[in-house]
């Protein structure tokens, strides 16, 4: 049997073509600025830096609300005291086509005290974060963008401490990197510094607090 050159090309093309339904590998995140977004969220007339990103290449369950809450508890944070939140919600535009959207949640340091630990944070101050997910039609990485900071106690109305954005970010990362456990889950977290997303300094930053412009990229794997 003789095959024409055209037939051979068709056969080879069919063999080399990817199978239908093969999932492409994801990405860590998309730069919000590429599609009109910002690495600063919106709070009053300024914004808080989105200074930690949970990579879209993390284990998928970590990027869900329940999965991230479980992970957060493993690294020292949990839901607010009895679910109570004072103050308005902050918004972020992650350049994913959703525009400016409300924070998904606020989580606070729990001091390793079940149930009541975040009540201590509300009274005494400590670390806290706000979560935003990049999942819109224009940039669906699934990554979580976190605004992390260290805040004062209740008597000072939870103002951010001096250098609180860098301090809060670094404390969170120190608690996260390596192997951590909560209930039945074990997490392995690695970190990489990302520069260029945030402009160092205090321009446009809430309370005029300067920050160093470094974003910490965490990749979390459920073991």
Short mmCIF file of C-alpha atoms in Angstrom, two decimals:
data_model
loop_
_atom_site.label_atom_id
_atom_site.label_comp_id
_atom_site.label_asym_id
_atom_site.label_seq_id
_atom_site.Cartn_x
_atom_site.Cartn_y
_atom_site.Cartn_z
CA UNK A 1 0.00 0.00 0.00
CA UNK A 2 1.37 3.42 -0.97
CA UNK A 3 0.70 6.61 1.03
CA UNK A 4 0.83 10.09 -0.43
CA UNK A 5 2.94 12.73 1.28
CA UNK A 6 -0.29 14.50 2.30
CA UNK A 7 -1.61 11.35 4.01
CA UNK A 8 1.63 10.86 5.93
CA UNK A 9 1.46 14.46 7.18
CA UNK A 10 -2.11 13.93 8.35
CA UNK A 11 -1.19 10.72 10.21
CA UNK A 12 1.86 12.25 11.89
CA UNK A 13 -0.16 15.30 12.86
CA UNK A 14 -2.82 13.16 14.47
CA UNK A 15 -0.22 11.20 16.43
CA UNK A 16 1.51 14.33 17.74
CA UNK A 17 -1.67 16.28 18.51
CA UNK A 18 -2.54 16.57 22.23
CA UNK A 19 -5.42 14.47 23.46
CA UNK A 20 -8.74 16.24 23.91
CA UNK A 21 -9.35 17.35 27.48
CA UNK A 22 -5.71 17.58 28.57
CA UNK A 23 -5.46 20.29 31.26
CA UNK A 24 -2.81 22.93 30.73
CA UNK A 25 -0.46 23.64 33.62
CA UNK A 26 -1.53 26.67 35.61
CA UNK A 27 0.43 29.73 36.68
CA UNK A 28 1.54 31.18 40.01
CA UNK A 29 -0.52 34.34 39.40
CA UNK A 30 -1.17 37.04 36.81
CA UNK A 31 0.15 40.55 37.34
CA UNK A 32 -2.98 42.58 38.19
CA UNK A 33 -1.53 45.70 36.56
CA UNK A 34 -1.53 44.06 33.13
CA UNK A 35 -5.32 44.30 32.98
CA UNK A 36 -6.03 47.48 34.90
CA UNK A 37 -5.73 46.11 38.43
CA UNK A 38 -3.50 47.06 41.34
CA UNK A 39 -1.23 45.44 43.91
CA UNK A 40 -2.70 47.85 46.46
CA UNK A 41 -6.22 47.22 47.66
CA UNK A 42 -8.65 50.05 48.36
CA UNK A 43 -9.10 51.36 51.91
CA UNK A 44 -10.51 54.85 52.47
CA UNK A 45 -8.41 57.16 50.28
CA UNK A 46 -5.41 54.82 50.06
CA UNK A 47 -4.70 51.10 50.06
CA UNK A 48 -2.97 48.24 51.81
CA UNK A 49 -0.25 46.32 49.96
CA UNK A 50 -1.17 42.84 48.77
CA UNK A 51 2.15 41.62 50.09
CA UNK A 52 1.65 37.83 50.11
CA UNK A 53 0.38 35.63 47.27
CA UNK A 54 -0.65 32.00 47.67
CA UNK A 55 0.40 30.56 44.30
CA UNK A 56 -2.16 29.19 41.88
CA UNK A 57 0.16 26.17 41.61
CA UNK A 58 -0.58 25.26 45.22
CA UNK A 59 -2.71 22.20 45.98
CA UNK A 60 -6.22 23.13 44.73
CA UNK A 61 -7.93 22.60 48.07
CA UNK A 62 -5.74 25.26 49.70
CA UNK A 63 -7.22 27.86 47.34
CA UNK A 64 -10.81 27.16 48.44
CA UNK A 65 -12.41 29.04 51.37
CA UNK A 66 -12.55 25.98 53.64
CA UNK A 67 -9.14 24.71 52.57
CA UNK A 68 -7.43 28.05 53.09
CA UNK A 69 -9.05 28.47 56.51
CA UNK A 70 -7.66 25.08 57.55
CA UNK A 71 -4.22 26.07 56.26
CA UNK A 72 -4.43 29.45 58.01
CA UNK A 73 -5.16 27.69 61.29
CA UNK A 74 -2.05 25.57 60.76
CA UNK A 75 0.09 28.72 60.50
CA UNK A 76 -1.45 30.68 63.36
CA UNK A 77 -4.60 32.50 62.17
CA UNK A 78 -8.33 31.86 62.25
CA UNK A 79 -11.76 33.50 61.90
CA UNK A 80 -12.49 36.71 63.74
CA UNK A 81 -13.72 36.63 67.34
CA UNK A 82 -17.19 35.03 67.23
CA UNK A 83 -17.41 36.10 63.59
CA UNK A 84 -17.66 39.78 64.52
CA UNK A 85 -16.02 42.39 62.29
CA UNK A 86 -15.78 46.13 62.88
CA UNK A 87 -15.20 48.55 60.03
CA UNK A 88 -16.04 48.36 56.37
CA UNK A 89 -14.82 45.79 53.89
CA UNK A 90 -11.81 46.60 51.76
CA UNK A 91 -11.74 45.93 48.02
CA UNK A 92 -9.15 44.84 45.48
CA UNK A 93 -8.93 44.78 41.70
CA UNK A 94 -6.77 41.84 40.66
CA UNK A 95 -7.06 42.55 36.94
CA UNK A 96 -9.08 39.39 36.38
CA UNK A 97 -12.19 40.97 34.90
CA UNK A 98 -14.20 41.21 38.12
CA UNK A 99 -13.21 44.81 38.82
CA UNK A 100 -13.14 45.95 42.46
CA UNK A 101 -14.46 43.21 44.73
CA UNK A 102 -14.83 42.89 48.51
CA UNK A 103 -12.36 40.96 50.62
CA UNK A 104 -13.34 37.32 51.03
CA UNK A 105 -12.53 37.26 54.74
CA UNK A 106 -10.45 38.71 57.54
CA UNK A 107 -8.39 36.25 59.59
CA UNK A 108 -6.59 37.06 62.83
CA UNK A 109 -3.80 35.60 64.90
CA UNK A 110 -5.09 32.93 67.31
CA UNK A 111 -2.12 32.58 69.70
CA UNK A 112 -2.67 28.79 69.74
CA UNK A 113 -5.80 29.23 71.85
CA UNK A 114 -8.81 27.36 70.42
CA UNK A 115 -11.98 29.38 69.74
CA UNK A 116 -11.06 32.43 71.84
CA UNK A 117 -7.58 33.10 70.48
CA UNK A 118 -8.65 35.66 67.87
CA UNK A 119 -10.57 37.51 70.61
CA UNK A 120 -7.20 38.13 72.25
CA UNK A 121 -5.90 39.53 68.97
CA UNK A 122 -8.88 41.89 68.75
CA UNK A 123 -8.09 43.17 72.25
CA UNK A 124 -4.29 43.08 72.28
CA UNK A 125 -3.35 43.47 68.62
CA UNK A 126 -1.34 41.12 66.45
CA UNK A 127 -1.17 39.77 62.94
CA UNK A 128 -4.12 39.73 60.56
CA UNK A 129 -4.85 39.34 56.86
CA UNK A 130 -7.46 40.02 54.21
CA UNK A 131 -8.00 37.56 51.36
CA UNK A 132 -8.80 38.19 47.69
CA UNK A 133 -8.95 35.49 44.99
CA UNK A 134 -7.86 35.99 41.36
CA UNK A 135 -10.47 33.95 39.52
CA UNK A 136 -12.14 36.20 36.96
CA UNK A 137 -12.60 35.46 33.25
CA UNK A 138 -9.61 37.54 32.15
CA UNK A 139 -6.99 36.10 34.54
CA UNK A 140 -8.13 32.95 36.30
CA UNK A 141 -5.01 31.82 38.18
CA UNK A 142 -6.92 30.85 41.33
CA UNK A 143 -4.16 32.54 43.35
CA UNK A 144 -4.97 34.18 46.68
CA UNK A 145 -3.71 37.73 47.20
CA UNK A 146 -3.30 38.60 50.88
CA UNK A 147 -3.01 41.98 52.57
CA UNK A 148 -1.07 41.12 55.71
CA UNK A 149 -0.17 43.50 58.53
CA UNK A 150 0.57 43.78 62.22
CA UNK A 151 -1.94 45.96 64.07
CA UNK A 152 -2.23 47.80 67.38
CA UNK A 153 -4.65 46.86 70.17
CA UNK A 154 -8.29 47.85 70.46
CA UNK A 155 -7.53 51.02 72.42
CA UNK A 156 -5.60 52.29 69.38
CA UNK A 157 -8.43 51.28 67.03
CA UNK A 158 -6.37 48.55 65.34
CA UNK A 159 -4.12 51.04 63.59
CA UNK A 160 -1.18 49.45 61.76
CA UNK A 161 2.01 49.48 63.84
CA UNK A 162 5.06 51.33 62.46
CA UNK A 163 6.52 49.19 59.65
CA UNK A 164 3.48 46.96 60.19
CA UNK A 165 3.11 45.80 56.59
CA UNK A 166 6.64 44.41 56.41
CA UNK A 167 6.44 43.02 59.95
CA UNK A 168 3.09 41.32 59.41
CA UNK A 169 4.16 39.80 56.11
CA UNK A 170 7.43 38.48 57.49
CA UNK A 171 5.77 37.02 60.61
CA UNK A 172 3.23 35.20 58.46
CA UNK A 173 5.91 33.79 56.18
CA UNK A 174 8.05 32.68 59.12
CA UNK A 175 5.05 30.81 60.52
CA UNK A 176 4.23 29.21 57.17
CA UNK A 177 7.47 28.02 55.58
CA UNK A 178 8.32 24.35 56.07
CA UNK A 179 6.03 21.59 57.30
CA UNK A 180 2.92 22.50 59.32
CA UNK A 181 -0.05 20.45 60.50
CA UNK A 182 -3.64 21.06 61.51
CA UNK A 183 -6.04 18.24 62.36
CA UNK A 184 -5.57 15.60 59.64
CA UNK A 185 -3.78 17.84 57.13
CA UNK A 186 -0.04 18.33 56.63
CA UNK A 187 1.22 21.27 54.56
CA UNK A 188 4.58 21.93 52.95
CA UNK A 189 5.20 25.58 52.09
CA UNK A 190 8.00 27.17 50.08
CA UNK A 191 8.61 30.89 49.55
CA UNK A 192 10.01 33.08 46.78
CA UNK A 193 10.49 36.86 46.76
CA UNK A 194 8.75 38.78 43.97
CA UNK A 195 9.84 42.33 43.18
CA UNK A 196 8.33 44.84 40.77
CA UNK A 197 4.66 44.32 41.70
CA UNK A 198 4.76 46.93 44.47
CA UNK A 199 6.56 50.25 44.42
CA UNK A 200 8.71 50.56 47.57
CA UNK A 201 7.77 53.44 49.84
CA UNK A 202 4.56 54.90 51.20
CA UNK A 203 2.94 56.46 48.13
CA UNK A 204 -0.71 55.42 48.00
CA UNK A 205 -0.30 53.24 51.09
CA UNK A 206 -2.80 53.41 53.92
CA UNK A 207 -1.66 55.44 56.97
CA UNK A 208 1.40 56.58 55.01
CA UNK A 209 3.37 53.60 56.27
CA UNK A 210 6.35 52.74 54.08
CA UNK A 211 6.93 49.18 52.86
CA UNK A 212 9.84 47.59 51.03
CA UNK A 213 8.00 46.55 47.84
CA UNK A 214 8.65 42.82 48.26
CA UNK A 215 5.80 40.37 47.73
CA UNK A 216 6.22 36.89 49.19
CA UNK A 217 4.99 34.09 46.90
CA UNK A 218 4.01 31.00 48.89
CA UNK A 219 3.45 27.64 47.21
CA UNK A 220 1.53 25.29 49.50
CA UNK A 221 1.34 21.55 48.96
CA UNK A 222 -0.92 19.23 50.93
CA UNK A 223 1.10 16.16 51.80
#
